[in-house]
Tab-separated table of C-alpha atoms in Angstrom:
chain	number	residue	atom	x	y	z
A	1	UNK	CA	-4.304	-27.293	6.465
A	2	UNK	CA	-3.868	-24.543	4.430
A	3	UNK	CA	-4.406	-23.849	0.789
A	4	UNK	CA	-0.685	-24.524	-1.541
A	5	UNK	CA	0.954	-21.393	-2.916
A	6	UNK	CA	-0.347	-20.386	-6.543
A	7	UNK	CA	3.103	-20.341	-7.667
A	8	UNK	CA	6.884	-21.240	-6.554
A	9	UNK	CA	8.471	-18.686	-4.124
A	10	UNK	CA	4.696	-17.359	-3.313
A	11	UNK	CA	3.755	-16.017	-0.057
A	12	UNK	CA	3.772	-12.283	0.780
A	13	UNK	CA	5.203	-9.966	-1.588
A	14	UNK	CA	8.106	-7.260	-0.181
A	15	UNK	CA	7.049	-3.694	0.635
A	16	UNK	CA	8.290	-1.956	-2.085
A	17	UNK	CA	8.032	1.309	-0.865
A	18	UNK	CA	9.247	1.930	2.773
A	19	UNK	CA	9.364	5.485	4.060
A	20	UNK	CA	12.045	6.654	6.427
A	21	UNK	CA	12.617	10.161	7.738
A	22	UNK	CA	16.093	11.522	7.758
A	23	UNK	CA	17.207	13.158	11.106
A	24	UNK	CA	18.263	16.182	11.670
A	25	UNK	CA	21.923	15.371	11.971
A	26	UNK	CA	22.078	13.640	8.460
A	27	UNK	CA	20.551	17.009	6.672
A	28	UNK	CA	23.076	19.162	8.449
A	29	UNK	CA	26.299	17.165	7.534
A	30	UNK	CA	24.126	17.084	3.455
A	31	UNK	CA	23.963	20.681	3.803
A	32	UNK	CA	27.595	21.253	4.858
A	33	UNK	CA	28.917	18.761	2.592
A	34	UNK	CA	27.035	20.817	-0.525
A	35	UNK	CA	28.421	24.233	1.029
A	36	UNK	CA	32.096	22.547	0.637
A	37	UNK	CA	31.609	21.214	-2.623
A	38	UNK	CA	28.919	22.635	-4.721
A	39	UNK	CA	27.778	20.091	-6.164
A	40	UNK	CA	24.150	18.506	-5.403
A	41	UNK	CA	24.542	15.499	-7.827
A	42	UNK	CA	27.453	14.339	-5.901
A	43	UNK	CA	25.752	15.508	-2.240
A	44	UNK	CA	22.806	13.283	-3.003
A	45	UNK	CA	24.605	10.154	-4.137
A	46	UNK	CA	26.897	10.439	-1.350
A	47	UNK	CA	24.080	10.933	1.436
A	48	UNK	CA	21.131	8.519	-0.482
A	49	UNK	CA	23.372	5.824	-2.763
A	50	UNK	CA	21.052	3.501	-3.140
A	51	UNK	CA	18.291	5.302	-4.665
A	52	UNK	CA	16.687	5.156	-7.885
A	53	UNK	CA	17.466	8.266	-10.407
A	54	UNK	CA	14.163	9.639	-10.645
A	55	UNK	CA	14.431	9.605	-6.526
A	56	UNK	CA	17.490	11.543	-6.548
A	57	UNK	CA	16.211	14.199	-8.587
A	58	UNK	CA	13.586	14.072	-6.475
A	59	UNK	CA	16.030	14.087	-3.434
A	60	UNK	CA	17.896	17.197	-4.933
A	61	UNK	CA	14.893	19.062	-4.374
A	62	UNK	CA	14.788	18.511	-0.955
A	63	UNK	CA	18.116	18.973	0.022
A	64	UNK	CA	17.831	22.761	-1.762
A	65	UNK	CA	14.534	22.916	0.660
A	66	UNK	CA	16.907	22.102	3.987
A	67	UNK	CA	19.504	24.552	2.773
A	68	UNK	CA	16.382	27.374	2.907
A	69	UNK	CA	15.397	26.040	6.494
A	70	UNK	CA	19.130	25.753	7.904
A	71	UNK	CA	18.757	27.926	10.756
A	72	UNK	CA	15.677	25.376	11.882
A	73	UNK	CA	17.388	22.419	10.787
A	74	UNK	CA	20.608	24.119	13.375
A	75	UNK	CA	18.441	24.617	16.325
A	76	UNK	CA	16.743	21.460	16.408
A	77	UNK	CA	20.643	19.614	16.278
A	78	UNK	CA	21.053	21.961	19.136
A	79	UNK	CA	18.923	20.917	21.205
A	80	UNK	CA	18.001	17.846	22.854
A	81	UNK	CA	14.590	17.639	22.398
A	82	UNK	CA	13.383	15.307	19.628
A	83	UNK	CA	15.072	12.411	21.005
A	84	UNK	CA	13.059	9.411	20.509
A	85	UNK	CA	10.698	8.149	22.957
A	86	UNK	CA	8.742	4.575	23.807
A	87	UNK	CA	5.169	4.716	25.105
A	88	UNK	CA	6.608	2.531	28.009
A	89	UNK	CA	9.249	5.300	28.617
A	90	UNK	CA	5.974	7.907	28.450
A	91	UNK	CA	3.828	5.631	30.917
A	92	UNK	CA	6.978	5.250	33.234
A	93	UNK	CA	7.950	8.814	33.942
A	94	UNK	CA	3.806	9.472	34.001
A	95	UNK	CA	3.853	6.315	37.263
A	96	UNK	CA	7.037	8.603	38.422
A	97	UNK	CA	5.599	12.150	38.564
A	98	UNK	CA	2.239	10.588	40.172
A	99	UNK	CA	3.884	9.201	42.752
A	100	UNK	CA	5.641	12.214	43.347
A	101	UNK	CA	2.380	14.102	43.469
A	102	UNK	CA	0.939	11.440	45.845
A	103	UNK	CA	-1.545	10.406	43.559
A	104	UNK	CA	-2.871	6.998	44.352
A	105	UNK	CA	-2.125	3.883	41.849
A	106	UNK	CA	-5.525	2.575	41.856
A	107	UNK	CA	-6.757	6.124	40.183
A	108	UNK	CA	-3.791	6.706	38.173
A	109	UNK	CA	-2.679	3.702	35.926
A	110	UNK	CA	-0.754	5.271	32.972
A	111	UNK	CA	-2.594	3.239	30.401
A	112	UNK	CA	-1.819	3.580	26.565
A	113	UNK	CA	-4.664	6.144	26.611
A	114	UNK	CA	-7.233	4.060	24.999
A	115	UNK	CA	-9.451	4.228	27.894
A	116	UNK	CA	-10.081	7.740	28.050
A	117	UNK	CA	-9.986	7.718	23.601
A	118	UNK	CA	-13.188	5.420	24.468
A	119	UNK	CA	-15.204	7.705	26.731
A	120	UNK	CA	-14.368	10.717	24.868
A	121	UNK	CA	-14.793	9.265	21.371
A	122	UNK	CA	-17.252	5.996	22.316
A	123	UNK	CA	-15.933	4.766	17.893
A	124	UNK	CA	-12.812	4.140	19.065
């Protein structure tokens, strides 16, 4: 049995700060949408609503710093590298090309990596 909660509603407390990267895609259409209208106060409320004011002045700032590295920003929508990928997808396509090499599956396991993180660095 475990110890009772020191007060009503206790337990663990909410994560109250919770980075998140915004892609590519959303910076372009921020960008655009400022080059149309001009205005950064309405960009940034319209892109990031729910944030606080200090974060939007915050946010201004790097919306002006994507407008400077549009041409990157461009490219990378451009491409299709960057799309997101699982360690299972990695070990997967790693079983694939081995096979195709005619590497043998008892040598080659596509493990998560942490066997050869050991022998290199024995802390790990």
């Amino acid at each position: 049995m475990g110890r009772l909660p020191l007060k009503e509603g206790g337990g663990r407390k909410e994560r109250k700060n919770v980075r998140s990267s915004t892609t590519f895609e959303t910076r372009l259409a921020a960008i655009k949408y400022y080059e149309e209208n001009g205005d950064m106060s309405s960009t940034v409320e319209r892109f990031f609503p729910t944030l606080s004011v200090e974060a939007k002045r915050s946010k201004k700032r790097v919306v002006y710093a994507w407008i400077k590295d549009r041409e990157k920003i461009e490219k990378a929508c451009e491409s299709k590298l960057g799309v997101p990928v699982t360690g299972t997808m990695l070990s997967e396509h790693a079983l694939e090309v081995a096979k195709e090499l005619g590497i043998d599956s008892a040598l080659f396991t596509a493990s998560g990596g942490t066997a050869f993180m050991s022998t290199v660095y024995p802390s790990v």
